[in-house]
Amino acid sequence: MSDYQSFVVKLSDHIAHVQINRPEKVNAMDAAFWSEIIEIFQGIDENDEVRVVVLSGAGKHFSSGIDLTLLASVANELGKDAGRNARTLRRKIQQLQASFTAVDQCRKPVLAAIQGYCLGGAIDLVSACDMRYCAEDAKFAIREIDMGMAADVGTLQRLPRIIGDGIMRELAYTGRTVEAAEAREIGLVNRVFADSAKLLEGVLGIAAQIASKSPIAITGTKEMISYMRDHRVDDGLEHVAIWNAAMLQSADLNTAMVAQMSKQKPVFDN
């Protein structure tokens, strides 16, 4: 796939491996990161060869969050007029929000593999993923409170649906560090692996399981789960009825049934 400044992207066996690639900067999110991640996930969304995504960080750490030099560059854009400053800051915040919304709205499942630091903006990023897995050395923290600001790129909106409102408030108000065992206990991660090598091996294995399923069924399942974040049960039932009225006509249904009856592994078209 294409070359990027802040990422390495590889496609193999229907799995897109998207790796943040600034290990010398603890994978801090620089200006290129925020624009490239939109391009990457829009491309993944449109590429039928991709059925599932694994998101990881190169080196010892997943990511230390937003690059402070980027924050400094935004500060340099501000002038003396409060109204114009507010307009500039609002536009910049919405641009950053769009980067992680591209991850959230990707039709393919996105699995985060987290080792070492996952701080600040990195929490915003993994909150936009479908599932999160970590190594035993992982450390999570919502650090924005220690910078005198409210997290504004998705953590406070998405994380309560993952770990629950009360514990999310505690972490957001205190900025304290959560280590791997507690992350598993509160539901922030699905599973903890011994080290980064076993983490990546395990997450790629889970991704391979997902990639072996009907891509039509996976897309529909993700659509229904995402839809239910903001709708009532009866709305969701109506939505899936309309969706499946079309999708149950896919050849994948017959392929899966024949494979079940013959005890063979099904092979689905992209």
GROMACS .gro file of C-alpha atoms in nm:
model
  270
    1MET     CA    1   0.000   0.000   0.000
    2SER     CA    2   0.106   0.369  -0.018
    3ASP     CA    3   0.405   0.518   0.167
    4TYR     CA    4   0.338   0.747   0.462
    5GLN     CA    5   0.544   0.966   0.694
    6SER     CA    6   0.386   0.853   1.021
    7PHE     CA    7   0.261   0.504   0.933
    8VAL     CA    8   0.355   0.176   0.774
    9VAL     CA    9   0.060  -0.004   0.613
   10LYS     CA   10   0.077  -0.364   0.493
   11LEU     CA   11  -0.193  -0.589   0.348
   12SER     CA   12  -0.174  -0.967   0.379
   13ASP     CA   13  -0.445  -1.233   0.372
   14HIS     CA   14  -0.724  -0.971   0.381
   15ILE     CA   15  -0.574  -0.809   0.696
   16ALA     CA   16  -0.452  -0.449   0.679
   17HIS     CA   17  -0.183  -0.390   0.941
   18VAL     CA   18  -0.166  -0.016   1.015
   19GLN     CA   19   0.135   0.068   1.232
   20ILE     CA   20   0.220   0.408   1.379
   21ASN     CA   21   0.584   0.442   1.283
   22ARG     CA   22   0.754   0.713   1.491
   23PRO     CA   23   0.922   0.497   1.757
   24GLU     CA   24   1.199   0.753   1.812
   25LYS     CA   25   0.926   1.001   1.920
   26VAL     CA   26   0.728   0.743   2.124
   27ASN     CA   27   0.483   0.740   1.830
   28ALA     CA   28   0.364   1.090   1.915
   29MET     CA   29   0.093   1.213   1.679
   30ASP     CA   30   0.245   1.483   1.457
   31ALA     CA   31   0.075   1.689   1.186
   32ALA     CA   32   0.124   1.419   0.920
   33PHE     CA   33  -0.035   1.158   1.148
   34TRP     CA   34  -0.370   1.337   1.159
   35SER     CA   35  -0.409   1.377   0.783
   36GLU     CA   36  -0.261   1.040   0.690
   37ILE     CA   37  -0.488   0.838   0.917
   38ILE     CA   38  -0.793   0.975   0.735
   39GLU     CA   39  -0.644   0.883   0.398
   40ILE     CA   40  -0.548   0.536   0.522
   41PHE     CA   41  -0.885   0.446   0.670
   42GLN     CA   42  -1.082   0.589   0.380
   43GLY     CA   43  -0.869   0.374   0.150
   44ILE     CA   44  -0.924   0.068   0.367
   45ASP     CA   45  -1.297   0.133   0.373
   46GLU     CA   46  -1.308   0.140  -0.007
   47ASN     CA   47  -1.077  -0.158  -0.062
   48ASP     CA   48  -1.279  -0.481  -0.078
   49GLU     CA   49  -0.957  -0.682  -0.045
   50VAL     CA   50  -0.936  -0.563   0.319
   51ARG     CA   51  -1.171  -0.738   0.561
   52VAL     CA   52  -1.020  -0.645   0.899
   53VAL     CA   53  -0.764  -0.396   1.035
   54VAL     CA   54  -0.496  -0.435   1.304
   55LEU     CA   55  -0.369  -0.104   1.446
   56SER     CA   56  -0.039  -0.107   1.635
   57GLY     CA   57   0.260   0.109   1.726
   58ALA     CA   58   0.624   0.045   1.630
   59GLY     CA   59   0.884   0.005   1.906
   60LYS     CA   60   0.832  -0.013   2.281
   61HIS     CA   61   0.517   0.198   2.299
   62PHE     CA   62   0.181   0.226   2.122
   63SER     CA   63   0.168   0.607   2.142
   64SER     CA   64   0.235   0.890   2.385
   65GLY     CA   65  -0.048   1.095   2.234
   66ILE     CA   66  -0.046   1.425   2.050
   67ASP     CA   67   0.293   1.571   1.960
   68LEU     CA   68   0.350   1.886   2.168
   69THR     CA   69   0.512   2.058   1.870
   70LEU     CA   70   0.176   2.034   1.694
   71LEU     CA   71   0.007   2.207   1.987
   72ALA     CA   72   0.273   2.477   1.976
   73SER     CA   73   0.212   2.534   1.605
   74VAL     CA   74  -0.161   2.581   1.672
   75ALA     CA   75  -0.080   2.835   1.945
   76ASN     CA   76   0.127   3.031   1.694
   77GLU     CA   77  -0.182   3.073   1.474
   78LEU     CA   78  -0.368   3.265   1.745
   79GLY     CA   79  -0.387   3.643   1.754
   80LYS     CA   80  -0.538   3.906   1.984
   81ASP     CA   81  -0.905   3.868   1.894
   82ALA     CA   82  -1.084   3.614   2.116
   83GLY     CA   83  -1.364   3.551   1.867
   84ARG     CA   84  -1.128   3.472   1.580
   85ASN     CA   85  -0.910   3.260   1.809
   86ALA     CA   86  -1.216   3.060   1.912
   87ARG     CA   87  -1.310   3.007   1.548
   88THR     CA   88  -0.955   2.887   1.467
   89LEU     CA   89  -0.943   2.650   1.764
   90ARG     CA   90  -1.288   2.506   1.692
   91ARG     CA   91  -1.189   2.435   1.332
   92LYS     CA   92  -0.862   2.271   1.439
   93ILE     CA   93  -1.035   2.054   1.704
   94GLN     CA   94  -1.295   1.938   1.451
   95GLN     CA   95  -1.020   1.848   1.204
   96LEU     CA   96  -0.853   1.631   1.468
   97GLN     CA   97  -1.188   1.474   1.563
   98ALA     CA   98  -1.244   1.380   1.198
   99SER     CA   99  -0.922   1.176   1.202
  100PHE     CA  100  -1.053   0.935   1.465
  101THR     CA  101  -1.407   0.943   1.330
  102ALA     CA  102  -1.257   0.792   1.012
  103VAL     CA  103  -1.138   0.498   1.226
  104ASP     CA  104  -1.472   0.468   1.407
  105GLN     CA  105  -1.676   0.477   1.085
  106CYS     CA  106  -1.460   0.230   0.892
  107ARG     CA  107  -1.687  -0.056   0.778
  108LYS     CA  108  -1.416  -0.311   0.862
  109PRO     CA  109  -1.349  -0.417   1.224
  110VAL     CA  110  -1.045  -0.240   1.373
  111LEU     CA  111  -0.840  -0.423   1.640
  112ALA     CA  112  -0.591  -0.222   1.848
  113ALA     CA  113  -0.272  -0.397   1.970
  114ILE     CA  114  -0.128  -0.188   2.254
  115GLN     CA  115   0.208  -0.215   2.427
  116GLY     CA  116   0.381   0.033   2.656
  117TYR     CA  117   0.238   0.384   2.670
  118CYS     CA  118  -0.116   0.457   2.553
  119LEU     CA  119  -0.161   0.813   2.674
  120GLY     CA  120  -0.377   1.115   2.603
  121GLY     CA  121  -0.470   1.123   2.236
  122ALA     CA  122  -0.385   0.752   2.207
  123ILE     CA  123  -0.683   0.680   2.436
  124ASP     CA  124  -0.900   0.880   2.194
  125LEU     CA  125  -0.766   0.662   1.912
  126VAL     CA  126  -0.817   0.320   2.073
  127SER     CA  127  -1.164   0.427   2.190
  128ALA     CA  128  -1.256   0.456   1.820
  129CYS     CA  129  -1.150   0.094   1.756
  130ASP     CA  130  -1.379  -0.209   1.775
  131MET     CA  131  -1.162  -0.406   2.017
  132ARG     CA  132  -0.849  -0.344   2.220
  133TYR     CA  133  -0.579  -0.592   2.330
  134CYS     CA  134  -0.262  -0.519   2.524
  135ALA     CA  135   0.071  -0.654   2.648
  136GLU     CA  136   0.147  -0.682   3.019
  137ASP     CA  137   0.360  -0.367   3.007
  138ALA     CA  138   0.076  -0.145   2.878
  139LYS     CA  139  -0.003   0.177   3.062
  140PHE     CA  140  -0.314   0.382   2.990
  141ALA     CA  141  -0.392   0.737   3.105
  142ILE     CA  142  -0.627   1.022   3.009
  143ARG     CA  143  -0.362   1.289   3.051
  144GLU     CA  144  -0.547   1.594   2.918
  145ILE     CA  145  -0.665   1.688   3.269
  146ASP     CA  146  -0.300   1.739   3.369
  147MET     CA  147  -0.259   1.980   3.078
  148GLY     CA  148  -0.545   2.195   3.206
  149MET     CA  149  -0.795   2.091   2.940
  150ALA     CA  150  -1.080   1.850   2.869
  151ALA     CA  151  -1.006   1.567   2.626
  152ASP     CA  152  -1.165   1.676   2.299
  153VAL     CA  153  -1.097   1.416   2.029
  154GLY     CA  154  -1.334   1.136   2.134
  155THR     CA  155  -1.236   0.983   2.470
  156LEU     CA  156  -1.513   1.148   2.672
  157GLN     CA  157  -1.772   1.058   2.406
  158ARG     CA  158  -1.672   0.698   2.325
  159LEU     CA  159  -1.503   0.559   2.636
  160PRO     CA  160  -1.816   0.558   2.860
  161ARG     CA  161  -1.970   0.305   2.619
  162ILE     CA  162  -1.665   0.082   2.662
  163ILE     CA  163  -1.578   0.089   3.035
  164GLY     CA  164  -1.882   0.248   3.195
  165ASP     CA  165  -1.954   0.602   3.308
  166GLY     CA  166  -1.827   0.594   3.667
  167ILE     CA  167  -1.480   0.451   3.606
  168MET     CA  168  -1.439   0.670   3.297
  169ARG     CA  169  -1.511   0.979   3.511
  170GLU     CA  170  -1.254   0.868   3.769
  171LEU     CA  171  -0.985   0.826   3.505
  172ALA     CA  172  -1.075   1.152   3.330
  173TYR     CA  173  -1.085   1.357   3.652
  174THR     CA  174  -0.766   1.214   3.806
  175GLY     CA  175  -0.548   1.137   3.504
  176ARG     CA  176  -0.415   0.833   3.691
  177THR     CA  177  -0.240   0.546   3.515
  178VAL     CA  178  -0.418   0.216   3.449
  179GLU     CA  179  -0.197  -0.089   3.398
  180ALA     CA  180  -0.279  -0.401   3.198
  181ALA     CA  181  -0.449  -0.609   3.469
  182GLU     CA  182  -0.688  -0.328   3.563
  183ALA     CA  183  -0.749  -0.246   3.196
  184ARG     CA  184  -0.870  -0.604   3.151
  185GLU     CA  185  -1.078  -0.589   3.469
  186ILE     CA  186  -1.266  -0.273   3.368
  187GLY     CA  187  -1.321  -0.393   3.011
  188LEU     CA  188  -1.088  -0.146   2.841
  189VAL     CA  189  -0.908  -0.440   2.676
  190ASN     CA  190  -1.042  -0.782   2.580
  191ARG     CA  191  -0.727  -0.976   2.660
  192VAL     CA  192  -0.374  -0.930   2.797
  193PHE     CA  193  -0.071  -1.097   2.634
  194ALA     CA  194   0.268  -1.164   2.794
  195ASP     CA  195   0.471  -0.934   2.566
  196SER     CA  196   0.452  -0.732   2.246
  197ALA     CA  197   0.548  -1.025   2.021
  198LYS     CA  198   0.276  -1.250   2.163
  199LEU     CA  199   0.036  -0.955   2.153
  200LEU     CA  200   0.080  -0.901   1.779
  201GLU     CA  201   0.070  -1.273   1.709
  202GLY     CA  202  -0.250  -1.311   1.909
  203VAL     CA  203  -0.426  -1.009   1.760
  204LEU     CA  204  -0.333  -1.110   1.405
  205GLY     CA  205  -0.476  -1.454   1.485
  206ILE     CA  206  -0.807  -1.301   1.594
  207ALA     CA  207  -0.802  -1.081   1.281
  208ALA     CA  208  -0.751  -1.393   1.067
  209GLN     CA  209  -1.061  -1.550   1.223
  210ILE     CA  210  -1.263  -1.241   1.135
  211ALA     CA  211  -1.117  -1.227   0.783
  212SER     CA  212  -1.235  -1.584   0.720
  213LYS     CA  213  -1.600  -1.487   0.770
  214SER     CA  214  -1.840  -1.345   0.514
  215PRO     CA  215  -1.740  -0.980   0.457
  216ILE     CA  216  -2.106  -0.900   0.392
  217ALA     CA  217  -2.201  -1.048   0.731
  218ILE     CA  218  -1.917  -0.870   0.913
  219THR     CA  219  -2.010  -0.533   0.760
  220GLY     CA  220  -2.374  -0.583   0.856
  221THR     CA  221  -2.285  -0.688   1.211
  222LYS     CA  222  -2.065  -0.383   1.266
  223GLU     CA  223  -2.330  -0.156   1.118
  224MET     CA  224  -2.594  -0.292   1.358
  225ILE     CA  225  -2.372  -0.263   1.666
  226SER     CA  226  -2.273   0.094   1.577
  227TYR     CA  227  -2.631   0.191   1.501
  228MET     CA  228  -2.745   0.079   1.847
  229ARG     CA  229  -2.519   0.329   2.024
  230ASP     CA  230  -2.768   0.605   1.946
  231HIS     CA  231  -3.102   0.430   1.889
  232ARG     CA  232  -3.374   0.242   2.073
  233VAL     CA  233  -3.411  -0.136   2.054
  234ASP     CA  234  -3.718  -0.117   1.829
  235ASP     CA  235  -3.531   0.120   1.594
  236GLY     CA  236  -3.246  -0.130   1.579
  237LEU     CA  237  -3.477  -0.420   1.504
  238GLU     CA  238  -3.636  -0.228   1.218
  239HIS     CA  239  -3.293  -0.128   1.085
  240VAL     CA  240  -3.161  -0.486   1.080
  241ALA     CA  241  -3.484  -0.610   0.919
  242ILE     CA  242  -3.445  -0.362   0.632
  243TRP     CA  243  -3.071  -0.434   0.605
  244ASN     CA  244  -3.110  -0.811   0.592
  245ALA     CA  245  -3.400  -0.791   0.347
  246ALA     CA  246  -3.125  -0.705   0.099
  247MET     CA  247  -2.821  -0.878   0.245
  248LEU     CA  248  -2.979  -1.221   0.296
  249GLN     CA  249  -2.991  -1.243  -0.083
  250SER     CA  250  -2.610  -1.254  -0.090
  251ALA     CA  251  -2.441  -1.571  -0.217
  252ASP     CA  252  -2.250  -1.578   0.114
  253LEU     CA  253  -2.551  -1.727   0.294
  254ASN     CA  254  -2.564  -2.028   0.063
  255THR     CA  255  -2.183  -2.063   0.074
  256ALA     CA  256  -2.189  -2.074   0.454
  257MET     CA  257  -2.477  -2.324   0.468
  258VAL     CA  258  -2.315  -2.560   0.216
  259ALA     CA  259  -1.986  -2.543   0.407
  260GLN     CA  260  -2.163  -2.622   0.734
  261MET     CA  261  -2.340  -2.925   0.590
  262SER     CA  262  -2.027  -3.059   0.420
  263LYS     CA  263  -1.804  -2.973   0.720
  264GLN     CA  264  -1.574  -2.773   0.494
  265LYS     CA  265  -1.421  -2.429   0.550
  266PRO     CA  266  -1.617  -2.167   0.351
  267VAL     CA  267  -1.437  -1.937   0.109
  268PHE     CA  268  -1.609  -1.603   0.047
  269ASP     CA  269  -1.561  -1.353  -0.232
  270ASN     CA  270  -1.438  -1.005  -0.141
   0.00000   0.00000   0.00000
